[in-house]
XYZ file of C-alpha atoms in Angstrom:
714
model
C 37.672 1.494 5.874
C 36.169 0.200 9.289
C 32.731 0.631 10.537
C 32.358 3.612 12.647
C 29.743 2.044 14.838
C 29.345 -1.663 16.083
C 26.374 -3.646 15.044
C 25.240 -3.929 18.726
C 25.255 -0.297 18.897
C 22.716 0.267 16.013
C 18.970 0.403 16.130
C 16.978 0.288 12.881
C 13.257 1.536 13.970
C 10.210 3.275 12.367
C 7.608 5.565 14.086
C 3.940 4.439 12.890
C 0.598 5.507 14.003
C -2.686 6.696 12.895
C -3.055 10.004 11.032
C -2.677 12.991 13.432
C -1.482 11.073 16.461
C 1.770 12.987 16.376
C 4.416 10.705 14.616
C 6.056 13.739 12.822
C 6.027 15.747 15.979
C 7.626 13.088 17.914
C 10.279 12.494 15.198
C 11.145 15.979 15.054
C 11.671 15.875 18.927
C 13.883 12.936 18.328
C 15.862 14.716 15.890
C 16.289 18.073 18.260
C 17.431 15.979 21.194
C 19.796 13.658 19.107
C 21.585 16.974 17.704
C 20.591 16.454 13.954
C 18.247 19.538 14.018
C 19.105 22.593 15.982
C 15.506 24.024 15.649
C 12.349 22.163 16.369
C 10.151 22.045 13.291
C 6.282 22.035 13.674
C 3.790 20.270 11.457
C 1.326 23.121 11.769
C 3.826 25.714 10.590
C 4.852 23.551 7.829
C 8.679 23.510 8.562
C 9.362 20.128 9.838
C 12.312 18.160 8.472
C 10.661 14.996 7.824
C 7.712 16.282 5.933
C 9.708 17.791 3.264
C 7.644 17.409 0.283
C 5.212 20.475 -0.539
C 2.111 18.426 -0.526
C 2.916 17.333 3.135
C 3.563 20.886 4.547
C 0.340 22.085 2.828
C -1.882 19.335 4.068
C -0.085 18.765 7.419
C 0.146 15.079 6.800
C 2.717 12.568 5.937
C 2.739 11.181 2.504
C 6.010 9.423 1.902
C 8.338 7.738 4.476
C 11.394 9.923 5.344
C 14.562 8.223 6.633
C 17.226 9.792 8.902
C 20.252 8.795 11.101
C 20.888 9.967 14.694
C 23.147 9.102 17.813
C 21.872 9.104 21.315
C 23.607 8.479 24.864
C 20.905 7.475 27.174
C 19.701 10.213 29.719
C 20.767 8.111 32.832
C 24.490 7.737 31.648
C 26.956 10.548 32.143
C 28.021 12.610 29.143
C 31.553 11.336 29.686
C 30.533 7.582 29.426
C 29.929 6.818 25.663
C 29.624 3.088 26.289
C 25.899 2.978 25.675
C 25.702 5.527 22.904
C 23.769 4.267 19.835
C 23.207 5.013 16.220
C 19.649 5.132 15.170
C 18.436 4.743 11.631
C 14.827 6.270 12.040
C 12.086 6.278 9.341
C 8.973 8.469 9.689
C 5.813 6.748 8.010
C 2.652 8.097 7.057
C -0.474 7.462 9.003
C -3.229 7.827 6.202
C -4.563 4.216 4.753
C -3.825 5.687 1.260
C -0.059 5.548 1.687
C -0.234 2.246 3.435
C 2.538 0.694 1.223
C 4.966 3.235 2.835
C 4.202 1.705 6.303
C 4.386 -2.110 4.877
C 7.674 -1.637 3.217
C 9.451 0.264 5.876
C 8.296 -2.476 8.631
C 9.849 -5.028 6.109
C 13.202 -3.706 6.633
C 13.011 -2.170 10.221
C 13.993 -4.257 13.562
C 11.742 -2.272 15.594
C 8.969 0.195 15.917
C 7.651 3.107 18.078
C 3.974 3.115 17.925
C 2.435 6.474 18.895
C -1.086 6.875 20.149
C -3.339 9.852 20.532
C -4.173 10.234 24.457
C -7.553 11.214 23.546
C -8.611 8.789 20.827
C -6.476 5.606 22.103
C -6.170 3.009 19.282
C -7.398 4.315 16.141
C -8.254 2.046 12.975
C -4.901 3.017 11.322
C -2.996 1.898 14.714
C -4.849 -1.432 14.084
C -3.633 -1.538 10.655
C -0.115 -0.816 11.174
C -0.021 -3.185 14.408
C -1.219 -5.805 12.073
C 1.614 -5.407 9.759
C 4.141 -5.311 12.108
C 2.738 -8.522 13.741
C 2.842 -10.157 10.281
C 6.741 -9.180 10.079
C 7.156 -10.125 13.957
C 8.675 -6.582 14.614
C 9.379 -5.726 18.289
C 7.284 -2.839 19.239
C 7.142 -0.091 22.013
C 4.444 2.073 22.650
C 4.134 5.846 23.260
C 1.086 7.447 24.433
C 1.205 10.992 23.294
C -0.751 14.234 23.694
C -1.554 13.765 27.436
C -1.597 17.898 27.564
C -4.713 17.554 25.471
C -8.155 18.068 26.825
C -9.769 14.822 27.340
C -6.382 12.964 27.529
C -6.221 9.691 29.331
C -3.276 7.465 29.808
C -5.342 4.765 31.475
C -8.118 4.941 28.773
C -5.561 4.801 25.789
C -3.678 1.819 27.755
C -6.996 -0.132 28.143
C -7.711 0.506 24.332
C -4.206 -1.115 23.437
C -4.964 -4.127 25.959
C -8.413 -4.555 24.394
C -7.847 -3.959 20.575
C -4.052 -4.710 19.957
C -2.544 -7.000 22.736
C -2.876 -8.104 26.206
C 1.051 -8.400 26.391
C 1.180 -4.565 26.705
C 2.791 -3.511 30.226
C 2.756 -0.187 31.748
C 6.349 1.448 32.330
C 5.238 4.851 33.369
C 2.681 6.842 34.891
C 1.798 10.606 34.112
C 1.842 13.398 36.731
C -1.002 15.617 36.408
C -3.678 15.454 33.743
C -4.774 17.478 30.733
C -3.094 21.122 30.805
C -1.738 20.018 34.246
C 0.306 17.265 32.947
C 3.901 18.187 34.166
C 5.880 15.023 34.634
C 6.256 11.408 34.543
C 7.020 8.572 37.140
C 9.272 5.864 35.759
C 7.978 2.708 37.391
C 11.119 0.729 36.757
C 13.540 2.876 38.514
C 10.684 4.593 40.913
C 11.609 8.161 40.118
C 9.832 11.248 39.238
C 11.056 12.540 35.956
C 10.990 16.414 35.011
C 11.571 17.960 31.744
C 12.945 21.418 31.946
C 15.344 24.126 30.297
C 15.190 24.792 26.654
C 12.542 22.686 24.784
C 12.723 20.294 27.866
C 16.341 19.108 27.023
C 17.200 18.978 30.609
C 16.145 15.855 32.256
C 15.940 15.565 36.176
C 15.304 12.706 38.415
C 13.787 13.284 41.816
C 11.974 11.205 44.705
C 8.243 10.332 43.890
C 5.907 12.779 45.373
C 4.307 11.075 48.672
C 0.780 11.629 47.655
C 1.413 9.331 44.492
C 3.723 6.851 46.138
C 1.125 4.297 46.962
C -0.377 4.273 43.491
C 3.208 4.218 41.949
C 3.812 1.203 44.094
C 0.675 -0.518 42.923
C 1.395 0.257 39.245
C 4.879 -1.134 39.849
C 3.807 -4.417 41.348
C 1.487 -4.907 38.357
C 4.513 -4.154 35.907
C 6.654 -6.666 37.710
C 4.079 -9.366 37.459
C 3.909 -9.007 33.633
C 7.519 -8.979 33.223
C 8.125 -12.099 35.177
C 5.476 -14.089 33.434
C 7.980 -13.934 30.441
C 10.756 -15.817 32.226
C 9.989 -19.119 34.126
C 13.086 -18.940 36.493
C 12.260 -15.327 37.425
C 8.606 -16.288 38.169
C 9.711 -19.086 40.548
C 12.061 -16.709 42.403
C 9.082 -14.003 42.375
C 6.705 -16.659 43.819
C 9.100 -17.134 46.581
C 9.284 -13.360 47.467
C 12.420 -12.217 45.784
C 12.597 -8.285 45.082
C 14.370 -7.795 41.850
C 17.023 -4.925 40.877
C 16.553 -2.847 37.774
C 19.764 -4.458 36.476
C 17.837 -7.860 36.673
C 14.681 -6.760 35.109
C 16.038 -4.838 32.035
C 17.646 -7.963 30.206
C 14.456 -9.805 30.668
C 12.237 -6.905 29.425
C 14.717 -6.633 26.311
C 14.317 -10.504 25.580
C 10.698 -10.353 25.927
C 10.227 -7.345 23.670
C 12.562 -9.094 20.972
C 10.450 -12.211 21.034
C 7.339 -10.086 20.896
C 6.048 -11.400 24.364
C 5.989 -7.689 25.878
C 5.157 -4.241 24.527
C 6.254 -1.632 26.964
C 4.002 1.383 27.118
C 5.401 4.861 27.749
C 3.788 8.402 28.046
C 4.288 11.944 27.406
C 3.658 14.983 25.032
C 5.877 15.514 22.196
C 4.572 18.959 21.518
C 5.164 20.139 25.078
C 8.610 18.364 25.126
C 8.005 15.980 27.751
C 8.820 12.219 27.605
C 10.609 11.609 24.171
C 13.969 11.054 25.753
C 12.702 8.223 27.752
C 11.360 6.713 24.720
C 14.826 6.990 23.034
C 16.262 5.300 26.427
C 13.742 2.276 25.868
C 14.645 2.161 22.161
C 18.261 1.655 23.229
C 17.299 -0.699 26.013
C 14.645 -2.928 24.685
C 14.543 -2.624 20.992
C 16.743 -5.074 19.096
C 20.060 -4.401 17.249
C 20.407 -6.292 13.849
C 22.281 -9.030 15.670
C 19.165 -9.685 17.880
C 16.769 -10.501 15.241
C 16.595 -13.966 13.170
C 19.075 -13.983 10.123
C 16.827 -13.164 7.041
C 16.183 -16.239 4.623
C 16.038 -16.353 1.117
C 15.983 -18.560 -1.939
C 19.036 -19.746 -4.210
C 17.558 -18.638 -7.603
C 19.875 -21.417 -8.946
C 18.520 -24.318 -6.936
C 15.332 -23.294 -5.131
C 16.738 -24.156 -1.848
C 16.033 -21.837 1.213
C 19.322 -20.299 2.530
C 19.730 -17.952 5.494
C 22.145 -14.887 5.301
C 24.605 -14.010 8.041
C 24.501 -10.604 9.666
C 28.048 -9.963 9.233
C 30.529 -7.183 7.340
C 32.486 -10.227 6.087
C 29.666 -12.325 4.970
C 28.444 -12.098 1.074
C 26.445 -9.164 0.311
C 22.511 -9.404 0.558
C 20.377 -6.378 0.513
C 16.870 -5.657 -0.259
C 15.541 -2.453 -2.299
C 12.689 -1.238 -0.670
C 11.663 2.573 -1.889
C 12.433 4.344 -4.813
C 12.456 8.124 -4.905
C 13.317 10.814 -7.427
C 15.708 13.429 -6.202
C 15.997 16.574 -8.568
C 19.714 16.938 -7.538
C 21.139 13.452 -7.830
C 18.337 11.445 -9.944
C 16.781 8.149 -8.797
C 17.524 7.005 -5.385
C 17.055 3.342 -4.282
C 16.909 2.963 -0.372
C 18.307 -0.458 0.417
C 18.783 -2.373 3.715
C 21.959 -4.183 3.793
C 21.334 -7.445 5.865
C 24.843 -8.974 5.392
C 28.167 -7.823 3.808
C 29.288 -4.507 2.840
C 28.319 -2.164 -0.299
C 30.795 0.217 -1.690
C 30.214 3.346 -3.977
C 31.603 2.441 -7.347
C 31.428 -1.462 -7.377
C 29.233 -3.646 -9.436
C 26.624 -5.614 -7.731
C 24.198 -8.345 -8.868
C 20.257 -8.064 -9.069
C 19.253 -11.525 -8.574
C 15.611 -10.871 -8.874
C 16.121 -9.550 -12.343
C 19.297 -11.459 -13.071
C 21.368 -8.129 -14.075
C 24.486 -6.605 -13.234
C 24.217 -3.089 -11.896
C 26.679 -0.720 -10.846
C 26.489 1.578 -7.549
C 27.574 5.159 -8.582
C 27.156 6.834 -5.187
C 25.800 6.035 -1.666
C 23.939 8.422 0.415
C 22.971 8.635 4.053
C 19.683 10.202 4.060
C 18.452 12.998 6.603
C 14.986 13.410 5.127
C 15.707 15.111 1.594
C 19.211 16.161 2.765
C 22.073 13.819 1.828
C 25.352 12.773 3.154
C 27.561 11.142 0.817
C 29.528 7.946 2.290
C 31.870 5.491 0.470
C 30.726 2.196 2.322
C 27.571 0.929 4.047
C 27.751 -2.151 6.430
C 25.451 -4.959 7.306
C 22.513 -3.756 9.316
C 22.390 -0.373 7.728
C 20.054 1.617 5.637
C 21.183 3.896 2.712
C 20.263 5.223 -0.809
C 22.136 4.202 -3.830
C 22.425 6.354 -6.970
C 22.806 4.488 -10.352
C 20.767 1.547 -10.065
C 18.646 1.647 -13.325
C 16.832 -1.602 -13.355
C 16.357 -2.196 -9.530
C 13.034 -1.602 -8.276
C 10.885 -2.104 -4.895
C 11.566 -5.828 -3.540
C 14.572 -6.509 -5.874
C 17.475 -8.321 -3.846
C 21.036 -7.187 -4.479
C 23.839 -9.511 -3.870
C 26.946 -11.011 -5.471
C 27.047 -12.889 -8.565
C 29.021 -15.651 -6.836
C 26.465 -16.016 -4.091
C 23.028 -15.185 -5.519
C 19.874 -14.917 -3.028
C 16.310 -13.640 -3.542
C 15.023 -12.363 -0.200
C 11.431 -12.484 0.791
C 9.425 -9.742 -1.332
C 7.384 -7.249 0.019
C 3.517 -7.942 -0.409
C 1.946 -5.068 -2.314
C -1.468 -4.383 -1.588
C -4.006 -4.108 -4.390
C -5.246 -0.871 -5.834
C -8.786 -0.443 -5.084
C -10.033 2.864 -7.109
C -9.231 4.113 -10.605
C -10.067 7.187 -12.449
C -9.496 8.552 -16.014
C -6.595 11.052 -16.756
C -5.856 12.814 -20.098
C -3.339 15.598 -21.003
C -4.650 19.077 -21.437
C -2.395 19.814 -24.444
C -0.375 18.183 -27.083
C 2.923 19.170 -25.129
C 1.629 17.689 -21.613
C 0.718 14.141 -23.848
C 4.230 13.528 -24.415
C 5.420 14.268 -21.111
C 2.450 12.398 -19.286
C 3.657 9.012 -20.237
C 7.055 9.731 -18.608
C 5.602 11.164 -15.389
C 3.215 8.216 -14.977
C 5.681 5.533 -15.699
C 8.331 7.159 -13.042
C 5.593 7.711 -10.595
C 4.420 3.904 -10.848
C 8.053 2.740 -10.457
C 8.345 4.836 -7.175
C 4.966 3.782 -5.899
C 4.196 0.134 -6.337
C 0.482 0.827 -5.270
C 0.169 3.272 -8.234
C -0.916 1.442 -11.319
C -1.140 2.639 -14.908
C -3.308 1.034 -17.501
C -5.185 1.782 -20.628
C -8.739 0.711 -21.300
C -8.462 -1.051 -24.646
C -12.150 -0.150 -25.482
C -12.258 3.666 -24.539
C -8.563 4.086 -25.318
C -8.480 6.029 -21.815
C -5.418 6.141 -19.705
C -6.666 4.911 -16.046
C -4.725 5.394 -13.019
C -5.412 3.277 -10.074
C -4.175 3.642 -6.476
C -5.319 3.057 -2.828
C -7.797 6.022 -2.552
C -9.155 9.429 -3.543
C -6.208 11.296 -1.614
C -3.588 8.877 -3.003
C -4.712 9.756 -6.745
C -5.180 13.421 -5.852
C -1.416 13.415 -4.729
C -0.389 11.608 -7.808
C -1.975 14.397 -10.215
C -0.529 17.041 -7.919
C 2.856 15.676 -8.130
C 2.585 15.216 -11.978
C 1.797 19.098 -12.142
C 4.484 20.146 -9.711
C 7.518 17.665 -10.573
C 6.810 17.082 -14.110
C 4.904 20.143 -15.307
C 2.275 18.099 -16.675
C -1.548 19.455 -16.639
C -3.919 16.996 -16.842
C -7.747 16.617 -16.822
C -9.204 13.847 -14.634
C -12.645 12.060 -14.278
C -14.253 8.968 -13.536
C -13.278 6.149 -15.587
C -15.999 4.562 -18.150
C -17.428 1.051 -17.337
C -16.673 -0.931 -20.146
C -20.020 -2.297 -21.132
C -20.768 -4.858 -23.612
C -23.661 -6.192 -25.630
C -24.971 -9.772 -26.547
C -28.104 -11.531 -27.623
C -30.062 -14.100 -25.660
C -31.782 -15.599 -28.587
C -31.822 -16.660 -32.095
C -33.061 -14.620 -35.276
C -32.859 -14.101 -38.963
C -32.056 -10.932 -40.555
C -31.865 -9.583 -43.933
C -29.924 -6.398 -45.336
C -30.268 -5.149 -48.886
C -28.172 -2.131 -49.897
C -29.260 -0.772 -53.366
C -28.210 2.671 -54.666
C -28.844 3.836 -58.328
C -27.408 7.540 -58.957
C -26.850 7.295 -62.920
C -23.916 5.401 -64.194
C -22.907 2.398 -62.200
C -24.824 1.878 -58.887
C -24.447 -0.240 -55.635
C -25.964 -3.710 -55.088
C -25.387 -5.984 -51.985
C -27.959 -8.394 -50.445
C -27.374 -10.605 -47.450
C -29.496 -12.912 -45.410
C -28.124 -14.278 -41.887
C -28.945 -16.189 -38.844
C -27.633 -15.079 -35.500
C -27.643 -17.226 -32.162
C -25.456 -16.851 -29.072
C -22.075 -18.796 -29.230
C -22.019 -22.329 -27.815
C -18.872 -22.653 -26.011
C -19.361 -26.152 -25.160
C -18.406 -26.844 -29.121
C -14.259 -26.415 -28.966
C -12.591 -24.673 -31.840
C -11.147 -27.748 -32.879
C -14.659 -29.402 -33.193
C -16.224 -26.721 -35.273
C -17.387 -27.563 -38.864
C -14.987 -26.531 -41.672
C -17.251 -23.752 -42.761
C -16.813 -22.186 -39.276
C -14.374 -19.593 -38.128
C -14.081 -18.372 -34.392
C -12.036 -15.669 -33.317
C -12.461 -14.440 -29.962
C -15.945 -13.714 -29.186
C -17.115 -13.695 -32.673
C -18.123 -16.746 -34.998
C -18.521 -16.561 -38.675
C -20.200 -19.447 -40.443
C -20.370 -19.550 -44.180
C -23.529 -21.547 -45.270
C -23.877 -20.062 -48.907
C -24.666 -22.563 -51.518
C -25.196 -22.308 -55.424
C -23.210 -18.969 -55.705
C -25.755 -16.968 -54.128
C -22.987 -14.446 -53.171
C -19.786 -14.681 -55.232
C -16.867 -15.838 -53.157
C -14.894 -12.695 -53.535
C -17.521 -10.777 -51.724
C -17.697 -13.067 -48.547
C -14.734 -11.618 -46.873
C -16.496 -8.090 -47.128
C -19.629 -9.663 -45.589
C -17.464 -10.848 -42.688
C -15.814 -7.676 -42.345
C -19.181 -5.771 -42.327
C -20.500 -8.049 -39.694
C -17.183 -7.724 -37.560
C -17.411 -3.692 -37.966
C -21.098 -3.623 -36.984
C -20.383 -5.874 -33.788
C -17.682 -3.642 -32.676
C -19.995 -0.568 -32.860
C -22.707 -2.303 -31.314
C -26.591 -2.056 -32.317
C -28.204 -1.417 -29.008
C -26.344 1.214 -27.111
C -23.045 1.624 -29.171
C -21.062 -0.800 -26.962
C -18.916 -3.908 -28.586
C -21.021 -6.897 -29.127
C -19.553 -10.240 -28.053
C -20.603 -13.830 -28.188
C -22.711 -13.933 -31.264
C -22.464 -16.540 -34.009
C -23.578 -15.177 -37.576
C -24.372 -17.650 -40.157
C -24.451 -16.252 -43.792
C -27.017 -18.862 -45.629
C -28.319 -16.609 -48.662
C -28.308 -13.427 -50.386
C -28.203 -12.041 -54.271
C -25.690 -9.985 -56.535
C -25.873 -7.889 -59.635
C -23.457 -8.716 -62.434
C -22.498 -5.013 -62.567
C -23.434 -3.008 -59.623
C -22.288 -5.383 -56.721
C -19.089 -4.484 -54.823
C -17.288 -4.992 -51.717
C -18.526 -1.950 -50.012
C -22.240 -2.623 -51.042
C -21.995 -6.153 -49.319
C -20.170 -4.859 -46.322
C -23.148 -2.319 -45.633
C -25.741 -4.829 -46.479
C -24.279 -7.106 -43.907
C -24.274 -4.528 -41.261
C -28.071 -3.815 -42.038
C -28.590 -7.403 -41.947
C -26.977 -7.850 -38.279
C -28.997 -4.793 -36.820
C -32.094 -6.416 -38.251
C -31.401 -9.960 -36.674
C -30.216 -8.350 -33.336
C -33.438 -6.311 -32.830
C -35.533 -9.602 -32.930
C -32.846 -11.813 -30.853
C -33.337 -10.396 -27.352
C -30.402 -7.985 -27.051
C -28.977 -6.996 -23.721
C -26.264 -5.009 -22.199
C -23.680 -6.742 -20.023
C -21.764 -5.073 -17.290
C -18.412 -6.206 -15.340
C -19.401 -7.824 -12.262
C -16.378 -7.703 -9.420
C -15.460 -10.098 -6.723
C -15.558 -7.828 -3.647
C -13.992 -8.975 -0.226
C -14.404 -6.679 2.742
C -12.805 -7.177 5.949
C -14.368 -5.490 8.768
C -14.991 -5.396 12.613
C -18.003 -7.573 13.657
C -20.275 -4.649 14.668
C -20.415 -3.074 11.093
C -21.336 -6.590 9.446
C -24.990 -5.553 9.125
C -24.266 -2.000 7.678
C -21.936 -3.356 5.082
C -24.113 -6.191 3.982
C -27.048 -3.995 3.765
C -25.029 -1.484 1.729
C -23.687 -4.008 -0.619
C -27.251 -5.529 -1.273
C -28.365 -1.779 -2.324
C -25.604 -1.626 -4.614
C -27.189 -4.660 -6.652
C -24.443 -6.908 -5.011
C -25.030 -10.439 -4.227
C -23.698 -11.687 -0.848
C -21.831 -15.085 -1.554
C -20.372 -15.987 1.775
C -19.016 -14.930 5.044
C -15.730 -15.995 6.820
C -14.097 -15.062 9.904
C -10.456 -13.716 10.006
C -9.226 -13.407 13.438
C -11.388 -11.078 15.185
C -12.771 -9.637 11.965
C -15.636 -10.765 9.554
C -14.834 -11.222 5.669
C -17.799 -10.657 3.493
C -17.548 -12.014 0.111
C -19.842 -10.521 -2.694
C -20.262 -10.144 -6.323
C -20.920 -6.311 -7.240
C -21.372 -4.493 -10.280
C -18.244 -2.132 -11.322
C -20.423 0.725 -11.899
C -21.855 0.597 -8.463
C -18.274 0.379 -6.819
C -17.066 4.117 -7.718
C -16.346 5.932 -4.606
C -16.883 2.706 -2.365
C -13.598 3.180 -0.677
C -14.407 6.510 0.893
C -18.162 5.482 1.657
C -16.738 2.245 3.344
C -14.289 4.367 5.687
C -16.978 6.496 6.689
C -19.417 3.726 7.402
C -16.882 1.760 9.622
C -14.829 4.549 11.140
C -12.145 3.652 8.593
C -11.563 0.298 10.185
C -12.822 -1.886 7.350
C -10.753 -2.568 4.305
C -11.887 -4.045 0.722
C -10.236 -5.756 -2.473
C -12.028 -6.128 -5.739
C -11.140 -7.927 -8.743
C -12.894 -8.692 -12.021
C -15.155 -11.618 -11.883
C -17.269 -11.990 -14.685
C -19.665 -10.077 -17.263
C -23.507 -10.269 -16.446
C -26.768 -8.972 -17.893
C -27.876 -5.316 -16.740
C -31.401 -5.129 -15.477
C -33.744 -3.528 -17.932
C -34.345 -0.261 -16.239
C -30.646 0.433 -15.734
C -29.920 -0.758 -19.309
C -32.203 1.973 -20.690
C -30.504 4.608 -18.419
C -27.184 3.336 -19.967
C -28.433 3.511 -23.541
C -29.960 6.967 -23.223
C -26.722 8.344 -21.544
C -24.608 6.887 -24.299
C -26.766 8.279 -26.911
């Protein structure tokens, strides 16, 4: 079966922005104008096509990226001329930082992006983050300054914020006619025409001459635009300096080449809600954003030789595709979203997962329209589709042929930064919770599930409090699992800082045979400079516990020594100071006594525990807490606030670095002080700072805090 659309007429692009900039509203207009939907869905009414999850419609935010396919014939072409008509594969992405993985993995497989800005706010924190992700992947971008009808909306201010905070390569392609509620049209600086959007939902695009009162400003703005465009082409620059005037047909290929090479970022304007300007953005997608043929061929590694190989963007080349998203569908099961880079993929065929080294069968192939599906038999190079039937394939896995294996570059998954405890409400929920958490963690690589080995609690970790709130809500709605949640407990530990001796005597007489055990021990911190292989023969070290048998002359019969060791171990597990596990203690049994009749294993086990408690009380016992390595990346102006805040959390600032225009603060901070830090950091820095956290070491808790911990534990 032949491809229905040529590669050079295909555009894979995403709509990205900060939360509430109008991404989903813009995408809904795109679907309406391209004929995919016959009614415009509104975010505030909860009936959009792209925000299809219940949680998205309730909160009015995008949580998961949604893909759809549409077709567009540029507004400047007659309907009879189909030569310029293109297929769009569009992904609408979330704007909230908690769902940043959706943007990251979408940009990994897209060829271009439309970056939407709120004309009142201009560049916002998540705009910067998304722009950074796009820059890392060399994704060409065009900008759309939206909401020009809002009070306080300003095209010029927003454009200046793009120049200041994102890139000096931004170029103004349009200027608005009127401001705020008087915004009623656009001047296209390239063709020098006034553009009006009339008829049903602004469907009719009309071109007319620029009003006389705006002509001088339009000419000045056009001269600025031409100057920026010609700077990207040496030959054109020479002609420009010689005074040549350029036609639209001469300028467009130069703009396109500069955009694809990330040397220019065209900026458009409008109001998606008021149905103005969106069609011209679609024209720009065709004119300036790349087709799969225009971007560098993706490179990968040959798993057999380790050599770097380049896949060819062609239907006849061997298959190379990347799985970038998993989604559970209640009607067809698990969907695996894939981007085909080369070759073709057919329903019912067998493929090779080079990452897992496993063969898989593709049952069905679906072209997605948000949560609606259209079944297709074959997908070709440069297309995005969803496969049904792949059991072992997860995010970042490469699908190829067994004869031509290749592993494409993986998607970098951000580290989870916040955790909380979760427990099932009932026995029935307990059985379903494990399956639900497993399915959700496969779908979302930034959501992680672990078990605290010491508290035996299930800990879920994610990118923020909203992220975890949505996960718990999805467990309830999609898997019918009711769960209680709370903060996870910090896994404190106990140890000693000095040496001491202790004695334990367990004597019990109650008529008939009694109980008798008597143990004397010395304890000290373990000396880790002495390696296990160099320890004396009477010493046994297991993890953070060392047992030394220095008994002489049969003070304690040999058969009772294992009971003494067991008693010491169990007492260390329970702790003596505040009930936390004791670590890094060496216990030497050097003396004791026994009774011919009354001594037993249980008596020596209890006596050993008493001896340990006695010794620990004299050996400077302390509580240890986990100290985390924290790295905060922040704009310079928040540096003082963040370092002061970390110091107030008992943090030790270890160094400061620079990363681009941002400052990187490195610190060691107790884990107990870091709960809720993601939220407080965002509020402290307008959401512009990010942080990562990993375990560093255990360290002694200060006395005043240790007392509170011990009291709370009791």
